[in-house]
Coordinates of C-alpha atoms and ligand atoms in Angstrom, one line a residue:
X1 CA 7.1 -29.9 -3.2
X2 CA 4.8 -33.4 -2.6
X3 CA 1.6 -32.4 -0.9
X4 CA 2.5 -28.3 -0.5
X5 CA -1.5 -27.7 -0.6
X6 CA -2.0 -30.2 2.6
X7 CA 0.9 -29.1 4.6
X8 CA 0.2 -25.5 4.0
X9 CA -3.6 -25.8 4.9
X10 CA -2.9 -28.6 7.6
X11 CA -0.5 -26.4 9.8
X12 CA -1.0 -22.5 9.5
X13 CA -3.8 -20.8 11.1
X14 CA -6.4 -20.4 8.4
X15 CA -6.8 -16.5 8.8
X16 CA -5.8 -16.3 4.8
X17 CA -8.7 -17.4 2.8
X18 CA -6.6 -18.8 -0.3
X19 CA -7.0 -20.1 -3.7
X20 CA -6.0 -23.6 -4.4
X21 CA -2.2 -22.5 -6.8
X22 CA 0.6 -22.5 -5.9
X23 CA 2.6 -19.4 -7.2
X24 CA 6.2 -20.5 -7.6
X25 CA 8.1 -18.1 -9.7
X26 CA 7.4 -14.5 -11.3
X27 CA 9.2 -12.1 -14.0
X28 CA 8.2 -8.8 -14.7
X29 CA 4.2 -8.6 -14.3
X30 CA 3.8 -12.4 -14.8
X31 CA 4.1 -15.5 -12.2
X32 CA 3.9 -19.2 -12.7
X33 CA 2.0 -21.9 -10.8
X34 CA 3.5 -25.3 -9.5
X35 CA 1.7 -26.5 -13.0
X36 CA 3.5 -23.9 -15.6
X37 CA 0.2 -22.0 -16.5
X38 CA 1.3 -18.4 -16.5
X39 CA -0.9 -15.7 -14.6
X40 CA -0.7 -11.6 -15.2
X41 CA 0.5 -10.6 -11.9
X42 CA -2.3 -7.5 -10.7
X43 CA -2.0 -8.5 -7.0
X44 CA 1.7 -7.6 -7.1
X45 CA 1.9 -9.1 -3.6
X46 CA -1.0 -6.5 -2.6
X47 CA 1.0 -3.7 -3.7
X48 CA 4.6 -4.7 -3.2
X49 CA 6.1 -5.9 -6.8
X50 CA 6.1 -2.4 -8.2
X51 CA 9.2 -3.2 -9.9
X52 CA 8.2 -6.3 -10.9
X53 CA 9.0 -9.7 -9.8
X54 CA 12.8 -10.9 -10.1
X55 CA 14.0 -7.7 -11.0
X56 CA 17.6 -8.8 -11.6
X57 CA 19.3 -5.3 -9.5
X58 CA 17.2 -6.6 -6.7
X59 CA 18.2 -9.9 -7.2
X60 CA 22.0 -9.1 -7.7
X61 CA 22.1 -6.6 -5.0
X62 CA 20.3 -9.3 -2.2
X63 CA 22.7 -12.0 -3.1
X64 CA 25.5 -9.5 -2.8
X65 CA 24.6 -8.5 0.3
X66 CA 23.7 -11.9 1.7
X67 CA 27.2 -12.8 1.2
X68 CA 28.6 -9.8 2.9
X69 CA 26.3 -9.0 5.7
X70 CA 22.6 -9.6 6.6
X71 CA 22.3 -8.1 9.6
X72 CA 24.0 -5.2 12.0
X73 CA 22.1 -3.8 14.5
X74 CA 21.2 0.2 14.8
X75 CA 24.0 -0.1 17.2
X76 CA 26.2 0.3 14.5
X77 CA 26.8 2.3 11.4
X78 CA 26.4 0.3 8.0
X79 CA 27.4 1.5 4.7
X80 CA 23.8 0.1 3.0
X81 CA 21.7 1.3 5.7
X82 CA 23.3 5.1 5.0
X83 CA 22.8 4.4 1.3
X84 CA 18.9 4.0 2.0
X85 CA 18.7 6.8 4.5
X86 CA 20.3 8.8 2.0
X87 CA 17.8 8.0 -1.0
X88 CA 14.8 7.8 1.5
X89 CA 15.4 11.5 3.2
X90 CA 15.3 13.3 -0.6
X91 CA 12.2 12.5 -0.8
X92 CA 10.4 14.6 0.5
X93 CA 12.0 18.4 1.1
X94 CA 11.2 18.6 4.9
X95 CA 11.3 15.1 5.4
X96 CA 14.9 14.7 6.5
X97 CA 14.9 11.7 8.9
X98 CA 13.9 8.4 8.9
X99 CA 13.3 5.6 11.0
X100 CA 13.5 2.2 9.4
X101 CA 11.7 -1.0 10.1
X102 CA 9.8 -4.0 8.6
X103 CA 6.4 -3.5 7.3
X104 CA 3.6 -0.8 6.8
X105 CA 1.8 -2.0 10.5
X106 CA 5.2 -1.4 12.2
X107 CA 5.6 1.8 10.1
X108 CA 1.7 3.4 11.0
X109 CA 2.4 2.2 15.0
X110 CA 6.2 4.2 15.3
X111 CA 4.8 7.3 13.7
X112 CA 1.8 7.2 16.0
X113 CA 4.1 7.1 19.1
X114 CA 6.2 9.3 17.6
X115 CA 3.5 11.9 17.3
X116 CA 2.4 11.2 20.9
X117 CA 5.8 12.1 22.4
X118 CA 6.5 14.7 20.6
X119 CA 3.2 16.4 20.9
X120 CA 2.6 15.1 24.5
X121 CA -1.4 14.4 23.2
X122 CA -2.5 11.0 23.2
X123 CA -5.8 11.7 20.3
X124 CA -5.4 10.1 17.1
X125 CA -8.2 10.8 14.0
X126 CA -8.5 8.7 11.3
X127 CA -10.7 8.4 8.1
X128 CA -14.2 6.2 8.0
X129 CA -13.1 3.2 5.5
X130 CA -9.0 3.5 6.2
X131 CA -6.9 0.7 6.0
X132 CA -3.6 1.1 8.5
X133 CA -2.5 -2.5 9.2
X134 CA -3.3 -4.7 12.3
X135 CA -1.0 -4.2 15.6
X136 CA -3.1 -3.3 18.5
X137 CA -2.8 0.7 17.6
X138 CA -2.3 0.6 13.6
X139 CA -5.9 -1.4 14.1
X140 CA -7.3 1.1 15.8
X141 CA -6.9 3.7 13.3
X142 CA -8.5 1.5 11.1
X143 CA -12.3 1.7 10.4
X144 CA -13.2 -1.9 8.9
X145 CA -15.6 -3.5 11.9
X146 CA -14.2 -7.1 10.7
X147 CA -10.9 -6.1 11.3
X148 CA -11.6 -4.7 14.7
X149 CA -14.2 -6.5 16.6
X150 CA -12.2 -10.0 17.3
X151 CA -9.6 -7.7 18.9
X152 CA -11.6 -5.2 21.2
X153 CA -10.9 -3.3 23.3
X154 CA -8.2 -1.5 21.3
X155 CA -5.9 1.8 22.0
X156 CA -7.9 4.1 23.6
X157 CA -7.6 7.8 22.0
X158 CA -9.2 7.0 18.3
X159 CA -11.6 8.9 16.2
X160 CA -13.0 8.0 12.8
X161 CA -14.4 10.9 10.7
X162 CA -16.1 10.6 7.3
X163 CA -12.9 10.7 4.6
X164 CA -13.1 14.0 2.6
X165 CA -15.2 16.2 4.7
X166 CA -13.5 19.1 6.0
X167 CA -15.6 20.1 8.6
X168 CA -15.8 16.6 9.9
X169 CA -12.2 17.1 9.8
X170 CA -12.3 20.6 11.5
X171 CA -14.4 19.6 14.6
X172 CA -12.8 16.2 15.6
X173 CA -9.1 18.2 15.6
X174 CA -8.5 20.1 18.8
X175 CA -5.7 20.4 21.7
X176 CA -6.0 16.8 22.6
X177 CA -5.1 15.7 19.2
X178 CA -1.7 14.3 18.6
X179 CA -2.0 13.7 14.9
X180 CA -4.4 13.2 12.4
X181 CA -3.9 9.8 10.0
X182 CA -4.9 9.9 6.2
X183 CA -4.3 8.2 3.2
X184 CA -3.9 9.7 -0.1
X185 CA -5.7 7.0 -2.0
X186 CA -7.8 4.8 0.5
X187 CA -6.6 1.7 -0.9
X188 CA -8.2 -1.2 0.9
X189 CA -11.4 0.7 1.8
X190 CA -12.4 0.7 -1.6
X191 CA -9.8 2.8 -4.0
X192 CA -11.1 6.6 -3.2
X193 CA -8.8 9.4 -4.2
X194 CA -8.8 12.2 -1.6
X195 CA -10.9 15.0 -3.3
X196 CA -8.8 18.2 -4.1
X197 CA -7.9 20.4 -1.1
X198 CA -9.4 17.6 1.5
X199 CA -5.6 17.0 2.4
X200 CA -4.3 20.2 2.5
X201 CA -7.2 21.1 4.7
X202 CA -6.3 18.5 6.8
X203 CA -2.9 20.0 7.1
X204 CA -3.7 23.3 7.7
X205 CA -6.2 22.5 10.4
X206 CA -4.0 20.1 12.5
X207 CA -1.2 23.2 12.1
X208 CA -3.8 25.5 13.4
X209 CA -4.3 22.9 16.8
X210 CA -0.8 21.9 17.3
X211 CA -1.8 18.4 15.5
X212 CA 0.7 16.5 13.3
X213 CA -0.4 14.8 10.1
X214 CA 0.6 11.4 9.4
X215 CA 0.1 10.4 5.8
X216 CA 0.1 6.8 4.9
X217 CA 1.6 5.8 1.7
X218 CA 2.0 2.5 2.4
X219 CA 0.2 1.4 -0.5
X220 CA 0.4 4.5 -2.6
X221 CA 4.0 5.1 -2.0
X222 CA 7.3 4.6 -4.4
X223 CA 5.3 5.6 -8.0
X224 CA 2.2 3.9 -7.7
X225 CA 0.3 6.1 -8.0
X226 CA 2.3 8.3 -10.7
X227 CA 4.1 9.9 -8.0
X228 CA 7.6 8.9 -6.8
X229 CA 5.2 9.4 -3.4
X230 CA 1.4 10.6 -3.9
X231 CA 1.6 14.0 -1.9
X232 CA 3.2 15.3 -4.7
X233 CA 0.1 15.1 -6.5
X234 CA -1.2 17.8 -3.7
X235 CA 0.7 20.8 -2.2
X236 CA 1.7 19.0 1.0
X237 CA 4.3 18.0 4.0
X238 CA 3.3 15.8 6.4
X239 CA 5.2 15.7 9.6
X240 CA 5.2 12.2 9.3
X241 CA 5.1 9.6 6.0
X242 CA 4.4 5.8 6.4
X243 CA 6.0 3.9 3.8
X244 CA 6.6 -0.3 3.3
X245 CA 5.4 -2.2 1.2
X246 CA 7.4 -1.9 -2.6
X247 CA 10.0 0.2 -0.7
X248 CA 13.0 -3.0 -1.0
X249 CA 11.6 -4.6 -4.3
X250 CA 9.5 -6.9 -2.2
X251 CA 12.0 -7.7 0.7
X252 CA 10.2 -6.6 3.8
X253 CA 10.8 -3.3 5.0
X254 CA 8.7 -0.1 6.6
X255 CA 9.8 3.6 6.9
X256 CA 9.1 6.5 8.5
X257 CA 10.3 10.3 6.8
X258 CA 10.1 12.5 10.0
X259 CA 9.6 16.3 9.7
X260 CA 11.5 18.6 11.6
X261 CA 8.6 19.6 13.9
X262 CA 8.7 15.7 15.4
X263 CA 10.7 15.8 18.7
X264 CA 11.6 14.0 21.9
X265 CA 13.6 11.2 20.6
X266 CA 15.8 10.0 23.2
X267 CA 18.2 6.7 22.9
X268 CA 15.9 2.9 23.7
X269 CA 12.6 4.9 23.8
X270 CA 11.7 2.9 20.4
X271 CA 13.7 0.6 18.5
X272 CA 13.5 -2.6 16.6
X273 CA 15.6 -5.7 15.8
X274 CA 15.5 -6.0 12.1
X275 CA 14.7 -2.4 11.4
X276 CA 17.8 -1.2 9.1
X277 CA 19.3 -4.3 8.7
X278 CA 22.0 -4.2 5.9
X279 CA 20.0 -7.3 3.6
X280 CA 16.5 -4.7 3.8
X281 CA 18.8 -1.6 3.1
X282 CA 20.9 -3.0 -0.2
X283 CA 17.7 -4.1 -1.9
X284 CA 16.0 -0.9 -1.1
X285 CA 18.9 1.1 -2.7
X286 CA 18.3 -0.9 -5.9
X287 CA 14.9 -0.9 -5.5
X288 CA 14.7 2.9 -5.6
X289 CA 17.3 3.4 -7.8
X290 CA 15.5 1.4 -10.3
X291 CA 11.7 3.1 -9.6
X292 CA 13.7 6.1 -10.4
X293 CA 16.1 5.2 -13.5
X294 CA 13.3 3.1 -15.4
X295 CA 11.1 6.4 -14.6
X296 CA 8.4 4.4 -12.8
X297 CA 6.7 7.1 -11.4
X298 CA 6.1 8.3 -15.2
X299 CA 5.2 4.9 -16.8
X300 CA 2.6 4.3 -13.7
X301 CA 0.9 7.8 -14.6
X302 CA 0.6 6.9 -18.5
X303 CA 0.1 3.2 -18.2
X304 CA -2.6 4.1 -15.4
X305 CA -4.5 6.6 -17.4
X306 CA -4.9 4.0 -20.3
X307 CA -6.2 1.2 -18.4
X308 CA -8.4 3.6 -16.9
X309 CA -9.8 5.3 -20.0
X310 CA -9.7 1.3 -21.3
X311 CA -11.8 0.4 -18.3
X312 CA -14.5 3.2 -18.2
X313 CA -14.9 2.2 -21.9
X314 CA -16.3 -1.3 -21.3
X315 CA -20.1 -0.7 -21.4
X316 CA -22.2 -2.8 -18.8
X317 CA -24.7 -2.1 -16.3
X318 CA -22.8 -4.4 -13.7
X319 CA -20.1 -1.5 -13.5
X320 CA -20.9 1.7 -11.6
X321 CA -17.4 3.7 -11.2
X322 CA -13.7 3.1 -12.2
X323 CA -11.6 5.4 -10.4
X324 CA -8.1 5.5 -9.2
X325 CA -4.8 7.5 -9.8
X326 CA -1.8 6.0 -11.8
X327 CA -1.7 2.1 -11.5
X328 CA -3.6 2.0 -8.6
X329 CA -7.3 1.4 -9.7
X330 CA -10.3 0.5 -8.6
X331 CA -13.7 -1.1 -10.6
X332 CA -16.5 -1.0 -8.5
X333 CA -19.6 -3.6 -9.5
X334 CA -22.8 -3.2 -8.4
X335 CA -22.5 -6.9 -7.0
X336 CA -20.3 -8.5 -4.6
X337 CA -16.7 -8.9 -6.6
X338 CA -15.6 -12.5 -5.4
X339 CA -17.0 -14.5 -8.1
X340 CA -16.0 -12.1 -10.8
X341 CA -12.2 -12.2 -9.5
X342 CA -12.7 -16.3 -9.2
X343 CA -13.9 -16.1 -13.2
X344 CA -10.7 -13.5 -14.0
X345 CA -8.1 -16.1 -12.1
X346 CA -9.4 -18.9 -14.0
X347 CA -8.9 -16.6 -16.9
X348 CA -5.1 -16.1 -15.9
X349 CA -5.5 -12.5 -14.4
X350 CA -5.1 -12.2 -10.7
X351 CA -6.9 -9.5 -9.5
X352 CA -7.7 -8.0 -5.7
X353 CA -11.2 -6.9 -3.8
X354 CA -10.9 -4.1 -2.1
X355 CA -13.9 -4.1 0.1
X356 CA -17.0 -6.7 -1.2
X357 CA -18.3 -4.7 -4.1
X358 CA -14.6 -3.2 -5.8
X359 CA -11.8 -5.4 -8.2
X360 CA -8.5 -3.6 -7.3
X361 CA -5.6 -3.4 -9.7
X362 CA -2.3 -2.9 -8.3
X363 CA 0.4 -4.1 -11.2
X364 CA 3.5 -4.2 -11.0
X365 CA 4.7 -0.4 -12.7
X366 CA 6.4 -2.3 -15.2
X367 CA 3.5 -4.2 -16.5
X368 CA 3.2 -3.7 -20.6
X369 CA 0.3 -2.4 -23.0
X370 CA -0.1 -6.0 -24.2
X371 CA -0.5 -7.0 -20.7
X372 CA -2.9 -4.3 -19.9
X373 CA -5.0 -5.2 -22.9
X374 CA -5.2 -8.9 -21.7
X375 CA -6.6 -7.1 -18.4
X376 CA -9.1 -5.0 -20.1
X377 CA -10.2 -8.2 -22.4
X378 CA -10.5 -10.4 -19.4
X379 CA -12.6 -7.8 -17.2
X380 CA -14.9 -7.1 -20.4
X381 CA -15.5 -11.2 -20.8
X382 CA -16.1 -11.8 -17.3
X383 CA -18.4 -8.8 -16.5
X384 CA -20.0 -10.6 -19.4
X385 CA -20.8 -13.7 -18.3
X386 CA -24.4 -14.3 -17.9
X387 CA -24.2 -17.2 -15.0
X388 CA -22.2 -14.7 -12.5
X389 CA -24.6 -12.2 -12.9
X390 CA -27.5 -15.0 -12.4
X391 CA -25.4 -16.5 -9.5
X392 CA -25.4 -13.3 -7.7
X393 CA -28.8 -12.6 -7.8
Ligands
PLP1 C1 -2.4 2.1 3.6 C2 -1.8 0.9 4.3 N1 -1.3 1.1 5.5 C3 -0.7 0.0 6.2 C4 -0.8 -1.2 5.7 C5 -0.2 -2.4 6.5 O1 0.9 -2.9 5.9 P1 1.5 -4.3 6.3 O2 0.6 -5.3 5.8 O3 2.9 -4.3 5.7 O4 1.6 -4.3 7.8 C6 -1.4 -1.5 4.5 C7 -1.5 -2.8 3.9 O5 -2.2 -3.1 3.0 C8 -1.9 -0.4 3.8 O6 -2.5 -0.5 2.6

């Protein structure tokens, strides 16, 4: 399209800070630009292209659908929407139920209500440096002051506590609590893996105060991080799981998997217009069908602990941690990342921050060795160049 750029800059907000390409087609782990010049894809959509892009079941099973039904209200019964409740509620063993809607905001917000009626307690504690989306109380929960302040003053009722300090944990949990809010990996705060036992800790302590715990795998969900879902990793149930993102093959969607000790659900107490609709529900059958045949789980674990060893091989002072689990990895500088991801997009890798100082990798699971070497090469090359590290001094 003539003059994309202008239009696009001219008449939307300006709340996206965006690069000057226009993306205009994908395959796999790679996407195209309006010019032809080819890109390795490590955004994936922030974490949303775990099958890749134009997977052709997704494809074939959203133009099937489109030509059948796109939407049918919860009203109803719909043959697709039991197909993805079906898929969705084995899981998790314990996490029977499901309530669908249409991102990882919208996901975060119903389980918090959820946990307020069913525990009648309006406290909520979350982790220092989690991400949970952006509605009034999915904001709330999150710590980032940037994120916040503009909005203020948000749902009353949230706590932060440092991330992976039990008795942080311990003494912010008590009767008023409705549920406590984690992540398994802390993806936009900066890629931290929740130490061993933090989680189950967690658990233990909210059961011990009549809490529920919320666990947000909205980004680490659906085998990204070698998981088909990243409690598994950890001897855990949450009463509640957030899930979105990658959960359709890129088709927006949210979910929550509800434990049996959630209650009080009554007919019009929560609801939403999209949520389930039959278009969401047929990709997300082939979605998961596909993370599960093409054992994406598996290939994230391998693939992730190669670029990671491949990483933490590079040698440079400019680096001070890679960490991460499966393909969800962070590279943390000892600079401000911005003009290191600039030099790796004009090198044909998109890559995300996560935080000022971190370059997050979130591939598509189906990314290749030969792709993941191109990563490695263009990190080592950029990490090398002498006039960012002079620029940033
Ligand atoms: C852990 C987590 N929760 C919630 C969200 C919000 O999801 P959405 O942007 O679909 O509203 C995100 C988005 O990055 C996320 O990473």
């Amino acid at each position: 399209m003539d003059g994309l750029f202008e239009v696009e800059s001219s008449h939307s907000t300006g709340i996206y800070t965006k690069h000057p390409i226009a993306i205009v087609r994908g395959e796999g782990a790679r996407v195209w630009d309006s010019t032809g010049r080819e890109y390795i894809d490590c955004m994936a959509g922030h974490g949303v292209a775990n099958l890749g892009h134009a997977h052709p079941a997704v494809a074939r099973a959203i133009a099937e659908q489109a030509a059948r039904l796109i939407t049918c209200h919860e009203a109803f019964y719909n043959d697709q929407r039991a197909a993805a409740i079906a898929r969705l509620a084995r899981l998790r063993r314990g996490l029977d139920r499901v309530y669908l809607c249409n991102s990882g905001t919208e996901a975060v917000e119903s389980a918090f209500k959820f946990a307020r009626l069913s525990t009648g307690r309006s406290g909520i504690v979350a982790a220092m440096r989690g991400f949970h989306g952006r509605t009034m109380g999915a904001l709330s929960a999150t710590w980032n002051r940037h994120y916040r302040e503009p909005f203020e003053p948000l749902v009353p009722g949230f706590r932060h506590v440092p991330f992976n300090s039990i008795a942080s944990m311990e003494e912010a949990v008590d009767g008023d609590t409705a549920a406590v809010v984690l992540e398994v990996v802390q993806g936009e705060g900066g890629v931290h893996v929740a130490a061993p036992g933090y989680l189950e800790a967690a658990q233990r302590i909210c059961r011990a105060q009549g809490a529920l715990l919320i666990i947000d795998e909205v980004q680490t969900g659906l085998g990204r991080t070698g998981k088909m879902l990243a409690v598994e990793h950890f001897d855990l149930t949450p009463d509640l799981l957030c899930l979105a993102k990658s959960i359709a093959g890129g088709v927006p969607m949210g979910a929550v998997l509800i434990g049996r000790a959630v209650r009080g659900f009554a007919p019009g107490m929560h609801g939403s217009t999209f949520g389930g609709n039959p278009l969401a529900c047929a990709a997300a059958v082939a979605a998961l069908q596909a993370i599960e045949e093409e054992r994406l789980p598996q290939q994230a674990a391998e693939k992730g602990a190669y670029l990671m060893q491949r990483l933490r091989s590079i040698e440079s002072p400019l680096i001070r941690e890679v960490r991460g689990l499966g393909l969800m990895i962070g590279v943390e500088l000892k600079r401000k990342v911005a003009p290191y991801l600039e030099a790796l997009l004009q090198q044909g890798l998109i890559a995300l921050p996560a935080g000022l100082t971190v370059i997050r990798f979130l591939p598509p699971l189906v990314i290749t060795y030969p792709q993941l070497d191109a990563v490695v090469e263009a990190v080592k090359s950029v990490i090398a160049q002498p006039a960012l590290v002079a620029g940033e001094e």
